Structures are given as C-alpha cells and as structure tokens.
Amino acid sequence: MKKISVGVLGAYTIDEIINGNNYFQRAGGAPIYSSLGIYLAGGIPYVFTIKGKDFTFNSPEYVYGEYVDNVEENLRFEIRLEEKGRTLKLKKKIRKMNIDYTIINNLDGIIINPVCNEIDMKDVINISVPIAVDIQGFIRNCIEGEEIKYEKVSFPSSSRYLVIHANHEEQKNSGLSIDELFKLGFKEIIISYGEDGFSVYTKEKTYTMNNDVKGSFEIGDGDFLLGYYFTLRLGGIDIENAVKKAHQMSVKFASYGPNLSILLK
C-alpha cells in the first residue's frame, strides 16, 4: 500500500530551557513533533521550514525531505519551567516564510503549524491538497523580549480544510467558536486539555478521550497529536478508530517525548 506523504509547514525553534538552576538549549517546533506523529502513524514527513545560521541541531532522522528558507538568526524562545506551569518569552522573531506551493501540492496533505506568525494564512488559496491547521502560532502576539500572550485571529475559509487543533485556552482566546470553525470549512476539530486528554468535534458527533495515565512531557504534545491523527485520516482510517489510536499514542508521547521514535523502532 502506498505510504501517505504529509508536509509540515512551520519554523524550527531554539528553546532556551530554564528549570530552577538548570539551563540548556534544545530544538523545537512542529518540524520535530508533528513530523514524529506523521512518521509513527505510518506516513512520510516532509518539512517546509525556516532556519537561522545559529541553528546547529541535526534534523530528526525520521524527516524524509526538508525544504529550508534560510535567515541569519533563528526563531528563539526562553521557556521557564515552574511548579505553577511554564512561561514562554520570545527572544528572537523571524520574518514570514517563502514557500514553494508546487511541491506541497504533490503531497497527500499539509499541516500548517507556525510557531510565531511566520506563515501567512492568506496563502491557503495556493494549496490544493487536504489541510490541517494548528492554531497556536496564529494567535500569539510575538513581541520580542515579552512573554507570549494570545490575540484573536481570523482565517480565510477553504474547502481544503480537514482538521484544526487548539488547546482549550488557545481556542477560547482565539475568538473562534466551534461553530465558527465549522463554517470556515474545518470538518474535524481537536480541542486538547493537556494531561487530561482531548475531544474531537464533528458536525454529527463529539469524541472525548480522557487520560488515565499522565506523563510529564508536555512540550509538543498538541503538534504530535495533530500529525498522528491527520495522517491516519488521510490514510482512510475512520474518525472513531483514528481518535482511539491517536489517544493511545499521545499517552505514550506524554511519557517518552521524542524518544518514542527510538522505543517503537
């Protein structure tokens, strides 16, 4: 059977992690986490991204192809991990990405998953394959030197939309209700609740999955869930089974993070 080819459109990040007295840097962004979801769902991930010269990390080995828009400095965040949660500060912003849509339109689907407004949704008119969207990178205010805050967002409508993902806080702050997302053209809406699980809304039914086992890896969990679920749906798995399979794998991701790719080899 032909493998599903899925693109991931979004920036790599350099994340400066501060946890008490510990400091370290690691790579982040949808090219890592959504691509892992695609790969573990049996798909072939292609990444369309933007990188700075200061990005010295290796790309994940499960990424099949990578198309890079190069800039001087990479998108960079400071992430403080505290008992009450995490705070996210933007240290370096980047421009909008240059994107070759002719390559994207030869794939089976595309995940539009920016980190901080590096993608212009007006370009959705150039896409002729099924689309999944993660809302987080569109509602962030993205002011250098400031903690990330949320703003309302508007999207163009499209018949190509299949899935959109937001966590409950992002969806609330976006100004877009579930009904409004349906009216824009989205057929399936994933709202996640962190360690508590997620719900998938369709016009006919709502599927809710609660987590009995709660892992400690929270960064990238929504990106992973979207990549895994979208790939299953593109592959013809029905909604109910896609929800169940995505839930099982997202629980594992919450425990192991990106190391899940090694454990499941």
mmCIF file with all atom_site columns, C-alpha atoms in Angstrom, residues 137-217:
data_model
loop_
_atom_site.group_PDB
_atom_site.id
_atom_site.type_symbol
_atom_site.label_atom_id
_atom_site.label_alt_id
_atom_site.label_comp_id
_atom_site.label_asym_id
_atom_site.label_entity_id
_atom_site.label_seq_id
_atom_site.pdbx_PDB_ins_code
_atom_site.Cartn_x
_atom_site.Cartn_y
_atom_site.Cartn_z
_atom_site.occupancy
_atom_site.B_iso_or_equiv
_atom_site.pdbx_formal_charge
_atom_site.auth_seq_id
_atom_site.auth_comp_id
_atom_site.auth_asym_id
_atom_site.auth_atom_id
_atom_site.pdbx_PDB_model_num
ATOM 1  C CA . GLY A 1 137 ? 1.188   30.116 16.079 1.00 0.00 ? 137 GLY A CA 1
ATOM 2  C CA . PHE A 1 138 ? -1.529  32.365 14.672 1.00 0.00 ? 138 PHE A CA 1
ATOM 3  C CA . ILE A 1 139 ? -2.865  33.723 17.971 1.00 0.00 ? 139 ILE A CA 1
ATOM 4  C CA . ARG A 1 140 ? 0.459   34.576 19.645 1.00 0.00 ? 140 ARG A CA 1
ATOM 5  C CA . ASN A 1 141 ? 1.345   38.279 19.818 1.00 0.00 ? 141 ASN A CA 1
ATOM 6  C CA . CYS A 1 142 ? 5.057   37.579 19.115 1.00 0.00 ? 142 CYS A CA 1
ATOM 7  C CA . ILE A 1 143 ? 6.748   40.687 20.534 1.00 0.00 ? 143 ILE A CA 1
ATOM 8  C CA . GLU A 1 144 ? 10.497  40.295 21.108 1.00 0.00 ? 144 GLU A CA 1
ATOM 9  C CA . GLY A 1 145 ? 11.516  40.392 24.768 1.00 0.00 ? 145 GLY A CA 1
ATOM 10 C CA . GLU A 1 146 ? 7.982   39.824 26.034 1.00 0.00 ? 146 GLU A CA 1
ATOM 11 C CA . GLU A 1 147 ? 6.089   36.861 27.397 1.00 0.00 ? 147 GLU A CA 1
ATOM 12 C CA . ILE A 1 148 ? 3.757   35.323 24.828 1.00 0.00 ? 148 ILE A CA 1
ATOM 13 C CA . LYS A 1 149 ? 0.146   36.476 25.031 1.00 0.00 ? 149 LYS A CA 1
ATOM 14 C CA . TYR A 1 150 ? -2.848  35.485 22.929 1.00 0.00 ? 150 TYR A CA 1
ATOM 15 C CA . GLU A 1 151 ? -4.742  37.574 20.379 1.00 0.00 ? 151 GLU A CA 1
ATOM 16 C CA . LYS A 1 152 ? -7.907  36.941 18.392 1.00 0.00 ? 152 LYS A CA 1
ATOM 17 C CA . VAL A 1 153 ? -7.454  35.523 14.911 1.00 0.00 ? 153 VAL A CA 1
ATOM 18 C CA . SER A 1 154 ? -9.337  35.332 11.626 1.00 0.00 ? 154 SER A CA 1
ATOM 19 C CA . PHE A 1 155 ? -8.867  32.676 8.952  1.00 0.00 ? 155 PHE A CA 1
ATOM 20 C CA . PRO A 1 156 ? -9.956  32.608 5.318  1.00 0.00 ? 156 PRO A CA 1
ATOM 21 C CA . SER A 1 157 ? -12.459 29.881 4.507  1.00 0.00 ? 157 SER A CA 1
ATOM 22 C CA . SER A 1 158 ? -11.362 26.879 2.430  1.00 0.00 ? 158 SER A CA 1
ATOM 23 C CA . SER A 1 159 ? -12.911 23.674 1.147  1.00 0.00 ? 159 SER A CA 1
ATOM 24 C CA . ARG A 1 160 ? -9.493  22.038 1.629  1.00 0.00 ? 160 ARG A CA 1
ATOM 25 C CA . TYR A 1 161 ? -9.566  22.232 5.428  1.00 0.00 ? 161 TYR A CA 1
ATOM 26 C CA . LEU A 1 162 ? -9.898  18.869 7.163  1.00 0.00 ? 162 LEU A CA 1
ATOM 27 C CA . VAL A 1 163 ? -8.628  19.207 10.749 1.00 0.00 ? 163 VAL A CA 1
ATOM 28 C CA . ILE A 1 164 ? -7.786  22.036 13.146 1.00 0.00 ? 164 ILE A CA 1
ATOM 29 C CA . HIS A 1 165 ? -6.174  21.691 16.575 1.00 0.00 ? 165 HIS A CA 1
ATOM 30 C CA . ALA A 1 166 ? -6.114  24.047 19.544 1.00 0.00 ? 166 ALA A CA 1
ATOM 31 C CA . ASN A 1 167 ? -5.798  23.526 23.253 1.00 0.00 ? 167 ASN A CA 1
ATOM 32 C CA . HIS A 1 168 ? -8.775  24.745 25.280 1.00 0.00 ? 168 HIS A CA 1
ATOM 33 C CA . GLU A 1 169 ? -7.049  28.001 26.297 1.00 0.00 ? 169 GLU A CA 1
ATOM 34 C CA . GLU A 1 170 ? -5.998  28.805 22.720 1.00 0.00 ? 170 GLU A CA 1
ATOM 35 C CA . GLN A 1 171 ? -9.465  28.117 21.342 1.00 0.00 ? 171 GLN A CA 1
ATOM 36 C CA . LYS A 1 172 ? -11.052 30.330 23.993 1.00 0.00 ? 172 LYS A CA 1
ATOM 37 C CA . ASN A 1 173 ? -8.654  33.223 23.299 1.00 0.00 ? 173 ASN A CA 1
ATOM 38 C CA . SER A 1 174 ? -8.814  32.897 19.506 1.00 0.00 ? 174 SER A CA 1
ATOM 39 C CA . GLY A 1 175 ? -12.334 34.328 19.410 1.00 0.00 ? 175 GLY A CA 1
ATOM 40 C CA . LEU A 1 176 ? -13.444 31.423 17.202 1.00 0.00 ? 176 LEU A CA 1
ATOM 41 C CA . SER A 1 177 ? -16.193 29.129 18.457 1.00 0.00 ? 177 SER A CA 1
ATOM 42 C CA . ILE A 1 178 ? -16.577 25.504 17.396 1.00 0.00 ? 178 ILE A CA 1
ATOM 43 C CA . ASP A 1 179 ? -19.483 26.510 15.134 1.00 0.00 ? 179 ASP A CA 1
ATOM 44 C CA . GLU A 1 180 ? -17.439 29.300 13.534 1.00 0.00 ? 180 GLU A CA 1
ATOM 45 C CA . LEU A 1 181 ? -14.608 26.852 12.792 1.00 0.00 ? 181 LEU A CA 1
ATOM 46 C CA . PHE A 1 182 ? -17.087 24.553 11.052 1.00 0.00 ? 182 PHE A CA 1
ATOM 47 C CA . LYS A 1 183 ? -18.351 27.498 8.990  1.00 0.00 ? 183 LYS A CA 1
ATOM 48 C CA . LEU A 1 184 ? -14.782 28.246 7.832  1.00 0.00 ? 184 LEU A CA 1
ATOM 49 C CA . GLY A 1 185 ? -14.642 24.754 6.349  1.00 0.00 ? 185 GLY A CA 1
ATOM 50 C CA . PHE A 1 186 ? -12.999 22.586 9.019  1.00 0.00 ? 186 PHE A CA 1
ATOM 51 C CA . LYS A 1 187 ? -14.579 19.130 9.219  1.00 0.00 ? 187 LYS A CA 1
ATOM 52 C CA . GLU A 1 188 ? -12.907 17.844 12.398 1.00 0.00 ? 188 GLU A CA 1
ATOM 53 C CA . ILE A 1 189 ? -11.867 19.972 15.367 1.00 0.00 ? 189 ILE A CA 1
ATOM 54 C CA . ILE A 1 190 ? -9.441  18.708 18.020 1.00 0.00 ? 190 ILE A CA 1
ATOM 55 C CA . ILE A 1 191 ? -9.515  20.514 21.375 1.00 0.00 ? 191 ILE A CA 1
ATOM 56 C CA . SER A 1 192 ? -6.858  19.231 23.774 1.00 0.00 ? 192 SER A CA 1
ATOM 57 C CA . TYR A 1 193 ? -6.756  19.563 27.556 1.00 0.00 ? 193 TYR A CA 1
ATOM 58 C CA . GLY A 1 194 ? -3.107  18.891 28.332 1.00 0.00 ? 194 GLY A CA 1
ATOM 59 C CA . GLU A 1 195 ? -2.596  15.865 30.556 1.00 0.00 ? 195 GLU A CA 1
ATOM 60 C CA . ASP A 1 196 ? -6.371  15.331 30.809 1.00 0.00 ? 196 ASP A CA 1
ATOM 61 C CA . GLY A 1 197 ? -6.923  14.242 27.189 1.00 0.00 ? 197 GLY A CA 1
ATOM 62 C CA . PHE A 1 198 ? -8.740  15.702 24.182 1.00 0.00 ? 198 PHE A CA 1
ATOM 63 C CA . SER A 1 199 ? -12.036 15.899 22.293 1.00 0.00 ? 199 SER A CA 1
ATOM 64 C CA . VAL A 1 200 ? -12.689 15.665 18.564 1.00 0.00 ? 200 VAL A CA 1
ATOM 65 C CA . TYR A 1 201 ? -15.745 17.534 17.288 1.00 0.00 ? 201 TYR A CA 1
ATOM 66 C CA . THR A 1 202 ? -17.542 16.787 14.046 1.00 0.00 ? 202 THR A CA 1
ATOM 67 C CA . LYS A 1 203 ? -20.900 18.204 12.965 1.00 0.00 ? 203 LYS A CA 1
ATOM 68 C CA . GLU A 1 204 ? -22.517 14.870 13.830 1.00 0.00 ? 204 GLU A CA 1
ATOM 69 C CA . LYS A 1 205 ? -20.717 13.752 16.986 1.00 0.00 ? 205 LYS A CA 1
ATOM 70 C CA . THR A 1 206 ? -18.169 14.553 19.694 1.00 0.00 ? 206 THR A CA 1
ATOM 71 C CA . TYR A 1 207 ? -15.496 12.026 20.706 1.00 0.00 ? 207 TYR A CA 1
ATOM 72 C CA . THR A 1 208 ? -13.864 12.583 24.116 1.00 0.00 ? 208 THR A CA 1
ATOM 73 C CA . MET A 1 209 ? -10.769 10.729 25.318 1.00 0.00 ? 209 MET A CA 1
ATOM 74 C CA . ASN A 1 210 ? -9.669  11.014 28.954 1.00 0.00 ? 210 ASN A CA 1
ATOM 75 C CA . ASN A 1 211 ? -6.163  10.163 30.115 1.00 0.00 ? 211 ASN A CA 1
ATOM 76 C CA . ASP A 1 212 ? -5.874  7.600  32.904 1.00 0.00 ? 212 ASP A CA 1
ATOM 77 C CA . VAL A 1 213 ? -2.083  7.631  32.679 1.00 0.00 ? 213 VAL A CA 1
ATOM 78 C CA . LYS A 1 214 ? -0.493  11.086 32.793 1.00 0.00 ? 214 LYS A CA 1
ATOM 79 C CA . GLY A 1 215 ? 3.024   11.680 31.509 1.00 0.00 ? 215 GLY A CA 1
ATOM 80 C CA . SER A 1 216 ? 5.377   14.559 32.213 1.00 0.00 ? 216 SER A CA 1
ATOM 81 C CA . PHE A 1 217 ? 6.348   15.569 28.644 1.00 0.00 ? 217 PHE A CA 1
#
